[in-house]
Each structure stands twice: as structure tokens, then as C-alpha cells.
Amino acid sequence: MKSKVIVNVVRVLVFAFLIVGIFTFAHVCGDMGDMEAKCHKTRSFAVAASIVLGALAVVQIFIKKALAEKVTSIVQVAGGIIIALLPIAIAPVCDMKTMHCYVYTRPFLVITGIVLTGIAIVDLLIVLKGKKDGNPA
């Protein structure tokens, strides 16, 4: 039980760090006149995904059913992969290697997505091991 709570609290903190980072040091490009920069869509998707997955992590702390725990853990793994792929394939940032979004936002989202995927895999292993042993995780 404690390990599930700790993993999900860490996950919520990483999502909070992602949201704060995307608006501070890893911010996207500024106003480009009447044209919206591609990275603004990346930021919107990253914030929306972080809020949804963060809320899911909070809910996951209180879930007691084995199937629901497994499903939410798998969704969290997929969510981490989506965040890692967001600036590269899903909502790519611009390709100018001198732009702030390419130099800071893109690697920040990729690294954070990889960390979140790793945390989600650890959580999935905890859920699977806890249920296999007959112990509630």
C-alpha cells in the first residue's frame, strides 16, 4: 500500500514540475504576430495531458479493485510515452535549431516523458506483483 502511494505522489510531483517547467524555464516561443507558433499546440497538449494523468494518479491512490489498478497503470505508461513523443511526432515543435522551444521545451518534454514512463512501469510492476502474491499493493 505504501509503495503505491509513494509512486503516485512522486508521479503527481513530476506532473506539477512539468506544468511549471513548460511555463517557466522550458517555455515555448513568444508571440509571432498573426501566426501561431507550432509549439503553442505542443504546450497545450502537454499541459492537458499532465492535468489528466496527474488527476488519474491521485485517483489511483484510492483505487482498491485489481482490474482498475492494472488499467490505470497501463494508461499511465501510455501517457508517459505520449508525453515523450509529443514534441517529436504528435505535436512537433519547429525545426529551427536556434528556437527556444527546440533547444529547451523539446528535450524537457522528452526526458520528462521518459521519467514518467519509468515511474509508471515501476507502478505497474508493483500492482502486478502485489496482486499475484495475494497481497494488496
mmCIF file of C-alpha atoms in Angstrom:
data_model
loop_
_atom_site.group_PDB
_atom_site.id
_atom_site.type_symbol
_atom_site.label_atom_id
_atom_site.label_comp_id
_atom_site.label_asym_id
_atom_site.label_seq_id
_atom_site.Cartn_x
_atom_site.Cartn_y
_atom_site.Cartn_z
ATOM 1 C CA MET A 1 0.000 0.000 0.000
ATOM 2 C CA LYS A 2 2.726 2.459 0.932
ATOM 3 C CA SER A 3 4.699 1.875 -2.252
ATOM 4 C CA LYS A 4 1.619 2.591 -4.394
ATOM 5 C CA VAL A 5 1.030 5.876 -2.560
ATOM 6 C CA ILE A 6 4.686 6.911 -2.781
ATOM 7 C CA VAL A 7 4.897 6.152 -6.507
ATOM 8 C CA ASN A 8 1.728 8.106 -7.252
ATOM 9 C CA VAL A 9 2.758 11.084 -5.116
ATOM 10 C CA VAL A 10 6.092 11.180 -6.965
ATOM 11 C CA ARG A 11 4.197 10.983 -10.243
ATOM 12 C CA VAL A 12 1.945 13.916 -9.260
ATOM 13 C CA LEU A 13 5.041 15.941 -8.312
ATOM 14 C CA VAL A 14 6.624 15.205 -11.702
ATOM 15 C CA PHE A 15 3.420 16.322 -13.461
ATOM 16 C CA ALA A 16 3.444 19.534 -11.405
ATOM 17 C CA PHE A 17 7.111 20.045 -12.330
ATOM 18 C CA LEU A 18 6.220 19.515 -15.995
ATOM 19 C CA ILE A 19 3.471 22.135 -15.896
ATOM 20 C CA VAL A 20 5.623 24.663 -14.029
ATOM 21 C CA GLY A 21 8.585 23.979 -16.319
ATOM 22 C CA ILE A 22 6.582 24.401 -19.507
ATOM 23 C CA PHE A 23 5.543 27.887 -18.363
ATOM 24 C CA THR A 24 8.921 28.972 -16.922
ATOM 25 C CA PHE A 25 12.367 27.757 -17.983
ATOM 26 C CA ALA A 26 11.173 25.428 -20.778
ATOM 27 C CA HIS A 27 8.598 27.844 -22.142
ATOM 28 C CA VAL A 28 7.564 27.853 -25.759
ATOM 29 C CA CYS A 29 8.211 30.663 -28.217
ATOM 30 C CA GLY A 30 6.565 34.012 -27.727
ATOM 31 C CA ASP A 31 4.101 35.834 -29.931
ATOM 32 C CA MET A 32 4.808 35.537 -33.652
ATOM 33 C CA GLY A 33 2.419 38.232 -34.853
ATOM 34 C CA ASP A 34 -0.750 36.979 -36.526
ATOM 35 C CA MET A 35 0.684 33.471 -36.916
ATOM 36 C CA GLU A 36 0.501 30.965 -34.054
ATOM 37 C CA ALA A 37 3.710 29.054 -33.436
ATOM 38 C CA LYS A 38 3.600 25.246 -33.700
ATOM 39 C CA CYS A 39 4.975 24.930 -30.188
ATOM 40 C CA HIS A 40 1.896 26.579 -28.662
ATOM 41 C CA LYS A 41 -0.088 23.459 -29.586
ATOM 42 C CA THR A 42 2.665 21.322 -28.032
ATOM 43 C CA ARG A 43 2.375 23.292 -24.789
ATOM 44 C CA SER A 44 -1.417 22.977 -24.748
ATOM 45 C CA PHE A 45 -1.284 19.207 -25.274
ATOM 46 C CA ALA A 46 1.443 18.779 -22.642
ATOM 47 C CA VAL A 47 -0.485 20.746 -20.027
ATOM 48 C CA ALA A 48 -3.760 18.947 -20.793
ATOM 49 C CA ALA A 49 -2.106 15.522 -20.668
ATOM 50 C CA SER A 50 -0.337 16.417 -17.410
ATOM 51 C CA ILE A 51 -3.559 17.533 -15.757
ATOM 52 C CA VAL A 52 -5.478 14.430 -16.841
ATOM 53 C CA LEU A 53 -2.688 11.991 -15.943
ATOM 54 C CA GLY A 54 -1.994 13.811 -12.665
ATOM 55 C CA ALA A 55 -5.653 13.538 -11.684
ATOM 56 C CA LEU A 56 -5.564 9.869 -12.645
ATOM 57 C CA ALA A 57 -2.509 9.383 -10.401
ATOM 58 C CA VAL A 58 -4.374 10.955 -7.479
ATOM 59 C CA VAL A 59 -7.384 8.708 -8.120
ATOM 60 C CA GLN A 60 -5.089 5.703 -8.423
ATOM 61 C CA ILE A 61 -4.002 6.164 -4.800
ATOM 62 C CA PHE A 62 -7.529 5.322 -3.649
ATOM 63 C CA ILE A 63 -8.396 2.543 -6.127
ATOM 64 C CA LYS A 64 -8.887 -0.840 -4.480
ATOM 65 C CA LYS A 65 -10.006 -3.098 -7.363
ATOM 66 C CA ALA A 66 -7.263 -5.099 -9.076
ATOM 67 C CA LEU A 67 -8.528 -4.619 -12.634
ATOM 68 C CA ALA A 68 -8.926 -0.864 -12.191
ATOM 69 C CA GLU A 69 -5.393 -0.607 -10.795
ATOM 70 C CA LYS A 70 -3.966 -2.524 -13.751
ATOM 71 C CA VAL A 71 -5.878 -0.427 -16.292
ATOM 72 C CA THR A 72 -4.859 2.883 -14.729
ATOM 73 C CA SER A 73 -1.238 1.740 -14.544
ATOM 74 C CA ILE A 74 -1.282 0.817 -18.235
ATOM 75 C CA VAL A 75 -2.894 4.180 -19.081
ATOM 76 C CA GLN A 76 -0.118 5.907 -17.120
ATOM 77 C CA VAL A 77 2.552 4.022 -19.104
ATOM 78 C CA ALA A 78 0.868 5.087 -22.349
ATOM 79 C CA GLY A 79 0.582 8.654 -21.045
ATOM 80 C CA GLY A 80 4.307 8.844 -20.333
ATOM 81 C CA ILE A 81 5.075 7.584 -23.833
ATOM 82 C CA ILE A 82 2.680 10.146 -25.311
ATOM 83 C CA ILE A 83 4.357 12.998 -23.415
ATOM 84 C CA ALA A 84 7.776 11.807 -24.620
ATOM 85 C CA LEU A 85 6.564 11.637 -28.228
ATOM 86 C CA LEU A 86 4.591 14.883 -28.063
ATOM 87 C CA PRO A 87 7.294 17.359 -29.182
ATOM 88 C CA ILE A 88 8.722 14.946 -31.754
ATOM 89 C CA ALA A 89 5.803 13.263 -33.512
ATOM 90 C CA ILE A 90 2.373 14.155 -32.100
ATOM 91 C CA ALA A 91 2.566 17.978 -31.945
ATOM 92 C CA PRO A 92 6.118 18.708 -33.093
ATOM 93 C CA VAL A 93 7.898 21.922 -32.264
ATOM 94 C CA CYS A 94 9.518 23.897 -35.058
ATOM 95 C CA ASP A 95 12.684 22.580 -36.683
ATOM 96 C CA MET A 96 14.792 25.724 -36.225
ATOM 97 C CA LYS A 97 17.658 24.606 -34.030
ATOM 98 C CA THR A 98 18.056 28.112 -32.567
ATOM 99 C CA MET A 99 14.488 28.432 -31.268
ATOM 100 C CA HIS A 100 13.850 28.169 -27.532
ATOM 101 C CA CYS A 101 11.189 25.501 -27.999
ATOM 102 C CA TYR A 102 13.598 23.271 -29.926
ATOM 103 C CA VAL A 103 16.512 23.741 -27.527
ATOM 104 C CA TYR A 104 14.655 23.621 -24.190
ATOM 105 C CA THR A 105 10.992 22.570 -24.491
ATOM 106 C CA ARG A 106 11.560 19.562 -26.729
ATOM 107 C CA PRO A 107 14.246 17.836 -24.606
ATOM 108 C CA PHE A 108 12.403 18.760 -21.402
ATOM 109 C CA LEU A 109 9.232 17.030 -22.576
ATOM 110 C CA VAL A 110 11.105 14.003 -23.934
ATOM 111 C CA ILE A 111 13.111 13.491 -20.727
ATOM 112 C CA THR A 112 10.089 14.096 -18.501
ATOM 113 C CA GLY A 113 8.047 11.647 -20.578
ATOM 114 C CA ILE A 114 10.749 9.007 -20.240
ATOM 115 C CA VAL A 115 10.898 9.552 -16.460
ATOM 116 C CA LEU A 116 7.096 9.320 -16.230
ATOM 117 C CA THR A 117 7.104 6.134 -18.300
ATOM 118 C CA GLY A 118 9.720 4.628 -15.983
ATOM 119 C CA ILE A 119 7.700 5.560 -12.895
ATOM 120 C CA ALA A 120 4.565 4.113 -14.489
ATOM 121 C CA ILE A 121 6.354 0.848 -15.307
ATOM 122 C CA VAL A 122 7.530 0.595 -11.691
ATOM 123 C CA ASP A 123 3.956 1.209 -10.558
ATOM 124 C CA LEU A 124 2.634 -1.427 -12.968
ATOM 125 C CA LEU A 125 5.161 -3.947 -11.631
ATOM 126 C CA ILE A 126 4.132 -3.125 -8.056
ATOM 127 C CA VAL A 127 0.462 -3.604 -8.938
ATOM 128 C CA LEU A 128 1.094 -6.873 -10.767
ATOM 129 C CA LYS A 129 3.409 -8.259 -8.057
ATOM 130 C CA GLY A 130 1.091 -7.237 -5.235
ATOM 131 C CA LYS A 131 -1.926 -8.892 -6.801
ATOM 132 C CA LYS A 132 -0.024 -12.028 -7.839
ATOM 133 C CA ASP A 133 1.238 -12.613 -4.279
ATOM 134 C CA GLY A 134 -2.250 -12.136 -2.903
ATOM 135 C CA ASN A 135 -1.174 -9.001 -1.053
ATOM 136 C CA PRO A 136 -2.966 -5.750 -1.773
ATOM 137 C CA ALA A 137 -0.320 -3.382 -3.100
#
